[in-house]
PDB file of C-alpha atoms in Angstrom:
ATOM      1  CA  UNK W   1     -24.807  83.758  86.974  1.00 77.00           C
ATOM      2  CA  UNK W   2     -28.069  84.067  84.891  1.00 85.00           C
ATOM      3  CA  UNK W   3     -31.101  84.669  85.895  1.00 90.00           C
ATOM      4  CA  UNK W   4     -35.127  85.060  84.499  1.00 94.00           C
ATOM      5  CA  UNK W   5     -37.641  86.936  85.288  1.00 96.00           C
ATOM      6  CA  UNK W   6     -41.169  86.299  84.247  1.00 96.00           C
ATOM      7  CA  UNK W   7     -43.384  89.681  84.453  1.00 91.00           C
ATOM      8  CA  UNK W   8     -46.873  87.904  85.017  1.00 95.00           C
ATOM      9  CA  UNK W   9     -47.728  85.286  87.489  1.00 95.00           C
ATOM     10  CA  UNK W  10     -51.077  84.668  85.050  1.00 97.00           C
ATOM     11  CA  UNK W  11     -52.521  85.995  81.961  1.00 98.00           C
ATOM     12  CA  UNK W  12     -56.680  85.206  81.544  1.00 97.00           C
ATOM     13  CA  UNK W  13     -57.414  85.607  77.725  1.00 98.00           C
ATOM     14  CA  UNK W  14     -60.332  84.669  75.749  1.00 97.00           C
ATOM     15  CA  UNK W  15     -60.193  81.968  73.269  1.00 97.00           C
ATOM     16  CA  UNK W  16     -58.955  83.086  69.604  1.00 97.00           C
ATOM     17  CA  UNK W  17     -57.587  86.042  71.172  1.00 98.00           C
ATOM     18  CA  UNK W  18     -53.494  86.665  70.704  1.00 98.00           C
ATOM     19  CA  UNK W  19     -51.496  86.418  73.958  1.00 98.00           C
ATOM     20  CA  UNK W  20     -47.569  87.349  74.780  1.00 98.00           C
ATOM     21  CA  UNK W  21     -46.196  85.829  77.331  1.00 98.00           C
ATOM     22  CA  UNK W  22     -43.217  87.966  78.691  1.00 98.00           C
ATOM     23  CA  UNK W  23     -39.766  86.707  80.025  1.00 97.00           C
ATOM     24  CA  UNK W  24     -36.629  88.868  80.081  1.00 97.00           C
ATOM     25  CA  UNK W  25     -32.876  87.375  81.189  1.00 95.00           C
ATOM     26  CA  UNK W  26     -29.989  88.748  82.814  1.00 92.00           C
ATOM     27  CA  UNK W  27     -26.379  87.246  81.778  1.00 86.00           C
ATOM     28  CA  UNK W  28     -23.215  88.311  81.443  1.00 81.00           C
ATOM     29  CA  UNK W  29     -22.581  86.200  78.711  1.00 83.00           C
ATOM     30  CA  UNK W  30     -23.780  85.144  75.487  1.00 83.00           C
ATOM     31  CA  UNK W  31     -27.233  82.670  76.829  1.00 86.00           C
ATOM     32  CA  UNK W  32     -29.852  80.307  75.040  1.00 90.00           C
ATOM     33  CA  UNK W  33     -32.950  80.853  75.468  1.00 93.00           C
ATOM     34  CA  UNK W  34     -36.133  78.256  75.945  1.00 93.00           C
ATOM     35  CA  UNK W  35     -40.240  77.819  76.429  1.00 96.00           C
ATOM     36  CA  UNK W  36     -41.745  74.780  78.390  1.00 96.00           C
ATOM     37  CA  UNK W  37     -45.471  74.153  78.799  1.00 97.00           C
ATOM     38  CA  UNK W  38     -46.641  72.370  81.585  1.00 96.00           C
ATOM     39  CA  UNK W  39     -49.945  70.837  81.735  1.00 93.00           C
ATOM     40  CA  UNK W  40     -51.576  69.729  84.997  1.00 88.00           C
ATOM     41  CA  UNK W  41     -50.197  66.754  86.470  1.00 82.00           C
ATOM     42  CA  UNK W  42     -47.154  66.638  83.663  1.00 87.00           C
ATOM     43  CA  UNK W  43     -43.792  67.279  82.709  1.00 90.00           C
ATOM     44  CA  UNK W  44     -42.521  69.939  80.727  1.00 93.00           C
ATOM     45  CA  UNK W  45     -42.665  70.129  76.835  1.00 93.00           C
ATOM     46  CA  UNK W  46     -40.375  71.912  74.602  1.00 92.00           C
ATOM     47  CA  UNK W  47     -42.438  74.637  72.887  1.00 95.00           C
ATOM     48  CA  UNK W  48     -39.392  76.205  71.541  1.00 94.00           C
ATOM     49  CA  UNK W  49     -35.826  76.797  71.619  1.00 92.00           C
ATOM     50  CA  UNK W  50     -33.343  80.020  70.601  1.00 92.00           C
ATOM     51  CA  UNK W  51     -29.542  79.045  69.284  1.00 88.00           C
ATOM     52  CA  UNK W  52     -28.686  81.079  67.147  1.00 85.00           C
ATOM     53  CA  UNK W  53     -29.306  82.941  64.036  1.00 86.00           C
ATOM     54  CA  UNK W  54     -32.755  84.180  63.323  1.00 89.00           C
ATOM     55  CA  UNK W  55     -34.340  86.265  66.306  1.00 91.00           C
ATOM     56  CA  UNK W  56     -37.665  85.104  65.558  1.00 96.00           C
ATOM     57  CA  UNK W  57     -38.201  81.384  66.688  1.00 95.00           C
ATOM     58  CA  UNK W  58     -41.149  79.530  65.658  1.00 96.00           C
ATOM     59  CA  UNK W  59     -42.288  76.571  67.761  1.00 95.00           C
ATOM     60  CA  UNK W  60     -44.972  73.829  68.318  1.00 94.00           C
ATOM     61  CA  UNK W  61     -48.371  74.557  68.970  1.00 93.00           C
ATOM     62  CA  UNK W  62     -48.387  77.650  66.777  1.00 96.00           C
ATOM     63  CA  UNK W  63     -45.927  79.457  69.276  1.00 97.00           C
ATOM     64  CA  UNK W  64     -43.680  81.952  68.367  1.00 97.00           C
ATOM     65  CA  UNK W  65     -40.714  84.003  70.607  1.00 98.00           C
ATOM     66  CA  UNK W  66     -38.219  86.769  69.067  1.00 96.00           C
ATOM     67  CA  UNK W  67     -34.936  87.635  70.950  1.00 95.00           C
ATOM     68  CA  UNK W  68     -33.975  90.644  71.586  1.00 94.00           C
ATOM     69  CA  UNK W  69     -30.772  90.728  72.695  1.00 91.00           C
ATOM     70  CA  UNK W  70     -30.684  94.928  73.429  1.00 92.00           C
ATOM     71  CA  UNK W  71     -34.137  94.740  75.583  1.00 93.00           C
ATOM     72  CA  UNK W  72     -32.503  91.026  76.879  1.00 94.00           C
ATOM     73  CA  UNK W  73     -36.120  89.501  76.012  1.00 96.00           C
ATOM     74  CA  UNK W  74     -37.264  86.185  74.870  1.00 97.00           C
ATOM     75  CA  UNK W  75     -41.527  87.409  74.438  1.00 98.00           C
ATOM     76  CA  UNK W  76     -43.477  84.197  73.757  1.00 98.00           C
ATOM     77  CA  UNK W  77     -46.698  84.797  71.357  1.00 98.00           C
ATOM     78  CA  UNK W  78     -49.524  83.578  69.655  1.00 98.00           C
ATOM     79  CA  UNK W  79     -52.115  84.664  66.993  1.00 97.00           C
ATOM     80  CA  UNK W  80     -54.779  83.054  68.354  1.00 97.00           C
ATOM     81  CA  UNK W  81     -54.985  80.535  71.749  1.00 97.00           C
ATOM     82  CA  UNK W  82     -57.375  78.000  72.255  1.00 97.00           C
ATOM     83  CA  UNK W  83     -58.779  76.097  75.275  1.00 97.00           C
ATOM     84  CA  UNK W  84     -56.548  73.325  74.928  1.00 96.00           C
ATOM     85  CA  UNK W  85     -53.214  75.804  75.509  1.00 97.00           C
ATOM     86  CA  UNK W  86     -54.328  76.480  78.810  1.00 97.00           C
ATOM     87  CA  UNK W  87     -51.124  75.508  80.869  1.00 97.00           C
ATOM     88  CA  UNK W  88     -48.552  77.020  82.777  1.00 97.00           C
ATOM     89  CA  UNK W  89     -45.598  78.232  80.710  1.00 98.00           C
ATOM     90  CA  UNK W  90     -41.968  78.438  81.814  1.00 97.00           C
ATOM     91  CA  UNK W  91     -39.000  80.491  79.742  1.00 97.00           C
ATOM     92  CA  UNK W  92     -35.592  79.143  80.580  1.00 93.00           C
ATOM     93  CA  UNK W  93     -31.868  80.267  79.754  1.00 91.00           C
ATOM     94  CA  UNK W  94     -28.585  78.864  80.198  1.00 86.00           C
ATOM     95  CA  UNK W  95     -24.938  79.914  79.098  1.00 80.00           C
ATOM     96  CA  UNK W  96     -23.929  76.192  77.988  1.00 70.00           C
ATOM     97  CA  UNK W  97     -24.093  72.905  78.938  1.00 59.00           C
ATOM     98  CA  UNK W  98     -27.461  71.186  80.470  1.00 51.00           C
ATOM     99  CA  UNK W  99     -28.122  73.428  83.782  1.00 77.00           C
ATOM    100  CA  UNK W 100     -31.101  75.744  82.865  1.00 85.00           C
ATOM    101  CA  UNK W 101     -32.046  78.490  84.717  1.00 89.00           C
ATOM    102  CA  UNK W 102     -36.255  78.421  84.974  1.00 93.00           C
ATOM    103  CA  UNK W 103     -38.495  81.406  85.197  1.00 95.00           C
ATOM    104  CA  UNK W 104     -41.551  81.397  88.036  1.00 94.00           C
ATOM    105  CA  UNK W 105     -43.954  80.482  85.165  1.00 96.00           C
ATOM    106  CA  UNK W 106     -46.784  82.343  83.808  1.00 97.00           C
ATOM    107  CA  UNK W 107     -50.163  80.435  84.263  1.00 97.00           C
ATOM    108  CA  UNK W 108     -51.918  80.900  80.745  1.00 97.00           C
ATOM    109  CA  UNK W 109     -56.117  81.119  81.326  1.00 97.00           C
ATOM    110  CA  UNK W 110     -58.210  80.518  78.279  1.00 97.00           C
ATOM    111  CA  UNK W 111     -61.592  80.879  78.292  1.00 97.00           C
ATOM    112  CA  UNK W 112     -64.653  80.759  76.032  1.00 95.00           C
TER     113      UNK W 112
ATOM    114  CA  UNK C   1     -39.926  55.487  71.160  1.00 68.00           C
ATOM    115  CA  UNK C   2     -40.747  55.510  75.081  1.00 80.00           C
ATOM    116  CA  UNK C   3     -40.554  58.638  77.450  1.00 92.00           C
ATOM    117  CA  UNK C   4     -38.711  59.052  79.927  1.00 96.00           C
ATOM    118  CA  UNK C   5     -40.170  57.422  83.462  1.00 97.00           C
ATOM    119  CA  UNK C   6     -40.189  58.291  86.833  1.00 97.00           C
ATOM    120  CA  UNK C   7     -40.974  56.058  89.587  1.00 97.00           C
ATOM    121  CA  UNK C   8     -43.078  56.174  91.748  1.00 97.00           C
ATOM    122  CA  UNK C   9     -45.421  58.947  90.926  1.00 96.00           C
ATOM    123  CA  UNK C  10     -46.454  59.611  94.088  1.00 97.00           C
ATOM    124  CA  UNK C  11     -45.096  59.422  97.389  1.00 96.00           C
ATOM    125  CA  UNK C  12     -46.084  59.823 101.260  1.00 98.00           C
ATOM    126  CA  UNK C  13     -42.990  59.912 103.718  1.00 98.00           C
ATOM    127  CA  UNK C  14     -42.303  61.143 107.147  1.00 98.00           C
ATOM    128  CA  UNK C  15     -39.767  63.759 108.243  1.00 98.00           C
ATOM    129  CA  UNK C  16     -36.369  62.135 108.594  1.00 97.00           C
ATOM    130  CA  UNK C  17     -36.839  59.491 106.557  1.00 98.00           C
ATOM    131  CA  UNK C  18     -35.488  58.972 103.691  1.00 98.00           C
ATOM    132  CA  UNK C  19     -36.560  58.634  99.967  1.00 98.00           C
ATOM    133  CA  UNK C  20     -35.253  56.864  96.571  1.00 98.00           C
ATOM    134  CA  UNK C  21     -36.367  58.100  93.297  1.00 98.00           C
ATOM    135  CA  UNK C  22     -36.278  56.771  90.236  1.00 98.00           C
ATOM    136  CA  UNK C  23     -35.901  57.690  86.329  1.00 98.00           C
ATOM    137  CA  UNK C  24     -35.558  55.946  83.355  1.00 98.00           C
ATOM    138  CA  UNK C  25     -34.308  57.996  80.248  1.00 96.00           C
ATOM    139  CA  UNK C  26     -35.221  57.668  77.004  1.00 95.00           C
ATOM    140  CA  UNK C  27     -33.933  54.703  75.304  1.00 93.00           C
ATOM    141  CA  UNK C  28     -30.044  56.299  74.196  1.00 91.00           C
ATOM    142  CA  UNK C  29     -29.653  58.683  75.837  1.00 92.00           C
ATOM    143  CA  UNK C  30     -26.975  58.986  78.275  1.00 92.00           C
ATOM    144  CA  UNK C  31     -27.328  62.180  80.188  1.00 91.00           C
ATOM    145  CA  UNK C  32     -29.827  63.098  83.075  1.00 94.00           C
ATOM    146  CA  UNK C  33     -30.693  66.189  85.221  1.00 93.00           C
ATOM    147  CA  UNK C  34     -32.984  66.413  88.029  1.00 96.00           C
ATOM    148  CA  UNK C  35     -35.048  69.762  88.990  1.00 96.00           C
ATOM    149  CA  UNK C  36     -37.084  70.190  92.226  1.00 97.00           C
ATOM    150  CA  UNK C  37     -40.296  72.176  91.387  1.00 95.00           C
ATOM    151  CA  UNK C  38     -42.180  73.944  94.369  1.00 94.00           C
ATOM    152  CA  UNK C  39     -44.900  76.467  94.451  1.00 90.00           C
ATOM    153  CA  UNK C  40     -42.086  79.281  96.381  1.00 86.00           C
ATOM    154  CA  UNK C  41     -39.161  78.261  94.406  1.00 89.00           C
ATOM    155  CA  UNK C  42     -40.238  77.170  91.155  1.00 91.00           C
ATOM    156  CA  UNK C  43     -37.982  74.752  89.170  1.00 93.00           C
ATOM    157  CA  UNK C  44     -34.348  74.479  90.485  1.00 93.00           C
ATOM    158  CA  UNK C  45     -31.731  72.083  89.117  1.00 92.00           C
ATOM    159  CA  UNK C  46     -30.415  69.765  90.902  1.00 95.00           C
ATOM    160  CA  UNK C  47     -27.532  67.922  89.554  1.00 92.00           C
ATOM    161  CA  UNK C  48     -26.591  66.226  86.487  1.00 92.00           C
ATOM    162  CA  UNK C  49     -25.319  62.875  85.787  1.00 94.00           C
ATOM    163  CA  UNK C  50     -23.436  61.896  82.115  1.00 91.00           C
ATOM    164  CA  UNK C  51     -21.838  58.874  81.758  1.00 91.00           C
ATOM    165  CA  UNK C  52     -21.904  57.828  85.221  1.00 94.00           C
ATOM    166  CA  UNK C  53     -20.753  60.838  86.335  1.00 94.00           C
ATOM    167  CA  UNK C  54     -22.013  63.939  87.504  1.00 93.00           C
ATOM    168  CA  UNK C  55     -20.902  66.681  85.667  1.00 89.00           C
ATOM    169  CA  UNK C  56     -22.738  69.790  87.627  1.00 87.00           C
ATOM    170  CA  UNK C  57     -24.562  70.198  90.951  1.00 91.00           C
ATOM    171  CA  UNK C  58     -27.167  72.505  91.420  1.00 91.00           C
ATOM    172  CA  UNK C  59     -27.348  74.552  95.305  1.00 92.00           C
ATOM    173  CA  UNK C  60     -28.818  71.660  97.531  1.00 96.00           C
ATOM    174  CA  UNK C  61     -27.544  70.188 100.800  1.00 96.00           C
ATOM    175  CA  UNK C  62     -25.421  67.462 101.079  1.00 96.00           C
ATOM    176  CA  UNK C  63     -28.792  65.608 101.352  1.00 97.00           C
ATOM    177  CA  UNK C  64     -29.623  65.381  98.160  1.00 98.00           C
ATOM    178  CA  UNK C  65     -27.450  62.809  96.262  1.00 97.00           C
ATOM    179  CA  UNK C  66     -27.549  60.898  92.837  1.00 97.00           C
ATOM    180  CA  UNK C  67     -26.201  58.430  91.306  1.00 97.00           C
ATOM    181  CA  UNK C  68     -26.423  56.919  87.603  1.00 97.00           C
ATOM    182  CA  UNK C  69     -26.024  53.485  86.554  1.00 97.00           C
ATOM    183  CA  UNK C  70     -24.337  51.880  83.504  1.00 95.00           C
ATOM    184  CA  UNK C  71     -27.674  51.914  81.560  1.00 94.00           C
ATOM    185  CA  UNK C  72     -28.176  55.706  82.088  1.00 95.00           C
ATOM    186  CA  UNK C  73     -30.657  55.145  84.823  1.00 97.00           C
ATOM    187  CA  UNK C  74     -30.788  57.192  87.394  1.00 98.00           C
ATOM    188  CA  UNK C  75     -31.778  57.742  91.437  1.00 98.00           C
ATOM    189  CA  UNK C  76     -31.628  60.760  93.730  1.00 98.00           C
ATOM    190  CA  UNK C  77     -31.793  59.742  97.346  1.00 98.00           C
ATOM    191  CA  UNK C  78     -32.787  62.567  99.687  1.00 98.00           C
ATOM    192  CA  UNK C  79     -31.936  61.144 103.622  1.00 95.00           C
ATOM    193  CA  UNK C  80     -33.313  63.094 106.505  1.00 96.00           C
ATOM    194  CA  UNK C  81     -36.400  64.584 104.943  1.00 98.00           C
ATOM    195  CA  UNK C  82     -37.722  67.908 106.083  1.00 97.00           C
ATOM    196  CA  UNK C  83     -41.041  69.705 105.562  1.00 97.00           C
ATOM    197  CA  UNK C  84     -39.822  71.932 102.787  1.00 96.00           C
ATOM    198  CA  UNK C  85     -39.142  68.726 100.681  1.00 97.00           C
ATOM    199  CA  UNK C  86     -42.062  68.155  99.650  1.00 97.00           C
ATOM    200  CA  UNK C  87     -42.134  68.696  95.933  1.00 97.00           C
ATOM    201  CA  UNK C  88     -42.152  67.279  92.606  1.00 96.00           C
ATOM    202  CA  UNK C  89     -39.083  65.964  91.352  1.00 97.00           C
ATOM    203  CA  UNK C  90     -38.891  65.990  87.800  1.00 97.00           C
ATOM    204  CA  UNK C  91     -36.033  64.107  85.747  1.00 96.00           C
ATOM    205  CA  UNK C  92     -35.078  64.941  82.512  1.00 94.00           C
ATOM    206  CA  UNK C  93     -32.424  63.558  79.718  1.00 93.00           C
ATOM    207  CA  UNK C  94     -31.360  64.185  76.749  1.00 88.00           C
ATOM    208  CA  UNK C  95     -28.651  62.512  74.141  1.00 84.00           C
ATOM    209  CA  UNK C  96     -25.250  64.202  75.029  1.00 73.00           C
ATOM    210  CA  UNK C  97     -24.253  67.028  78.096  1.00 67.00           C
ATOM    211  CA  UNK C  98     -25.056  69.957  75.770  1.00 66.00           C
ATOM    212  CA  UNK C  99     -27.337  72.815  75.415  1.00 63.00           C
ATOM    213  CA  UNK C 100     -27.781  71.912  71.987  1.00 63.00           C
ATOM    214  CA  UNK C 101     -29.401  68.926  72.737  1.00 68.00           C
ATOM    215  CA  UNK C 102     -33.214  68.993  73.680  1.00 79.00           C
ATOM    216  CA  UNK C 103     -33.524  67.997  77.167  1.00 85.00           C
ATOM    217  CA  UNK C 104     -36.905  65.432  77.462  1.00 90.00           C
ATOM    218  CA  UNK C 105     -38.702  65.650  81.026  1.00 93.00           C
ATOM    219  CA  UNK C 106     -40.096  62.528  82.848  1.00 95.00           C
ATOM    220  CA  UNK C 107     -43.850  63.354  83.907  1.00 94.00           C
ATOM    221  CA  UNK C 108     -42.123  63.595  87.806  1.00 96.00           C
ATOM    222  CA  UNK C 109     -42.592  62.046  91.169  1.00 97.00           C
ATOM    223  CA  UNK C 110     -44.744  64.201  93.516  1.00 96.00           C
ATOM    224  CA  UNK C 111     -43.185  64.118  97.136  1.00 98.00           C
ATOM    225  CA  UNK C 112     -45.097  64.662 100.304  1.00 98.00           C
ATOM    226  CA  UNK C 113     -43.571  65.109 103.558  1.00 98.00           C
ATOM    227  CA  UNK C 114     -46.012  64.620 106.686  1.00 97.00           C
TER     228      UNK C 114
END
C-alpha cells in the first residue's frame, strides 16, 4: 500500500515571496504522483501531474514539482505567490488505476 | 463543456437516517470515484464505478454503497448515519479507469449529521 505524508499542516508567506510545499510518498512500487488546490467551499483542481519522463513538472498557476525518486519526494514550488493562491493544497499518489492516495493538505497563507 | 455536479450541496440529516447523493459527470465520461473529506481523516476514496460497475472499493462499512447508471451518473447511499459522517462528499470522473486520465472533481455535497 502507498501512502503520503505532507510535512506542514500550513505555510504563512508573504505575497511575491517563493514557497515549497513539501510531500514525500512511500510505495513499494513504481507510483504517480499529483497536486490539487482546494479553494474554500470547492472541489479540487489539478495543479499538476507526474507520469513519467522529466522529473521536473510544470503546472497551472505558475506551479512547479520535481520528483525525486531517491529522497521519494514530489516538492511543490513557486517563484513568487500571490493573494489569490491562498488555498489548501493536497499531493496525491497512486500505483495505477483511479484510487489516489491523498496527503492531509498543507493550508497555503498569503499575505500582503 | 459543463463540470461535473453534485447534488444537493448541502445537507442536514439525523443519525440513522439515511442519505442519497448525487453526481453528474462530465458530459463523456464514463468513470466516477467518490472521496469522503473530513477535518481528522482528510480525503479517503471511496469506491469507483466504470461502466456500471464498480471496479475498486475504498475501506468503508457496508454502509456506504453506490451505484452508477447507464448515463454514467452516479449515487452513494449511506443508511444508518452516524455522527462521524458528517463530511463532504466529493465525486469525481474522468474519461476511462486509468491513472492516465485526469480525474475532474464535482464542487461536493457537505453532509451534516445532528
Amino acid at each position: 500500500a502507498q501512502s503520503v505524508t505532507q510535512l506542514d499542516s500550513q505555510v504563512p508567506v508573504f505575497e511575491e515571496a517563493p514557497v515549497e510545499l513539501r510531500c514525500n510518498y512511500s510505495s513499494s512500487v513504481s507510483v504517480y504522483l499529483f497536486w490539487y488546490v482546494q479553494y474554500p467551499n470547492q472541489g479540487l483542481q489539478l495543479l499538476l501531474k507526474y507520469l513519467s519522463g522529466s522529473t521536473l513538472v510544470k503546472g497551472i498557476n505558475g506551479f512547479e514539482a520535481e520528483f525525486n525518486k531517491s529522497q521519494t519526494s514530489f516538492h511543490l514550488r513557486k517563484p513568487s505567490v500571490h493573494i489569490s493562491d491562498t488555498a489548501e493544497y493536497f499531493c496525491a499518489v497512486t500505483t495505477g488505476y483511479s484510487t489516489l492516495t491523498f496527503g492531509k493538505g498543507t493550508m497555503l497563507l498569503v499575505s500582503p | 463543456k459543463a463540470g461535473v455536479t453534485q447534488t444537493p450541496r448541502y445537507l442536514i440529516k439525523t443519525r440513522g437516517q439515511q442519505v442519497t447523493l448525487s453526481c453528474s459527470p462530465i458530459s463523456g465520461h464514463r468513470s466516477v470515484s467518490w472521496y469522503q473529506q473530513t477535518p481528522g481523516q482528510g480525503l479517503q476514496f471511496l469506491f469507483e464505478y466504470f461502466s456500471e460497475t464498480q471496479r475498486n472499493k475504498g475501506n468503508f462499512p457496508g454502509r456506504f454503497s453506490g451505484r452508477q447508471f447507464s448515463n454514467s451518473r452516479s449515487e452513494m447511499n449511506v443508511s444508518t448515519l452516524e455522527l462521524g459522517d458528517s463530511a463532504l462528499y466529493l465525486c469525481a470522473s474522468s474519461l476511462v479507469s486509468g491513472v492516465n486520465y485526469e480525474q475532474y472533481f464535482g464542487p461536493g455535497t457537505r453532509l451534516t449529521v445532528t
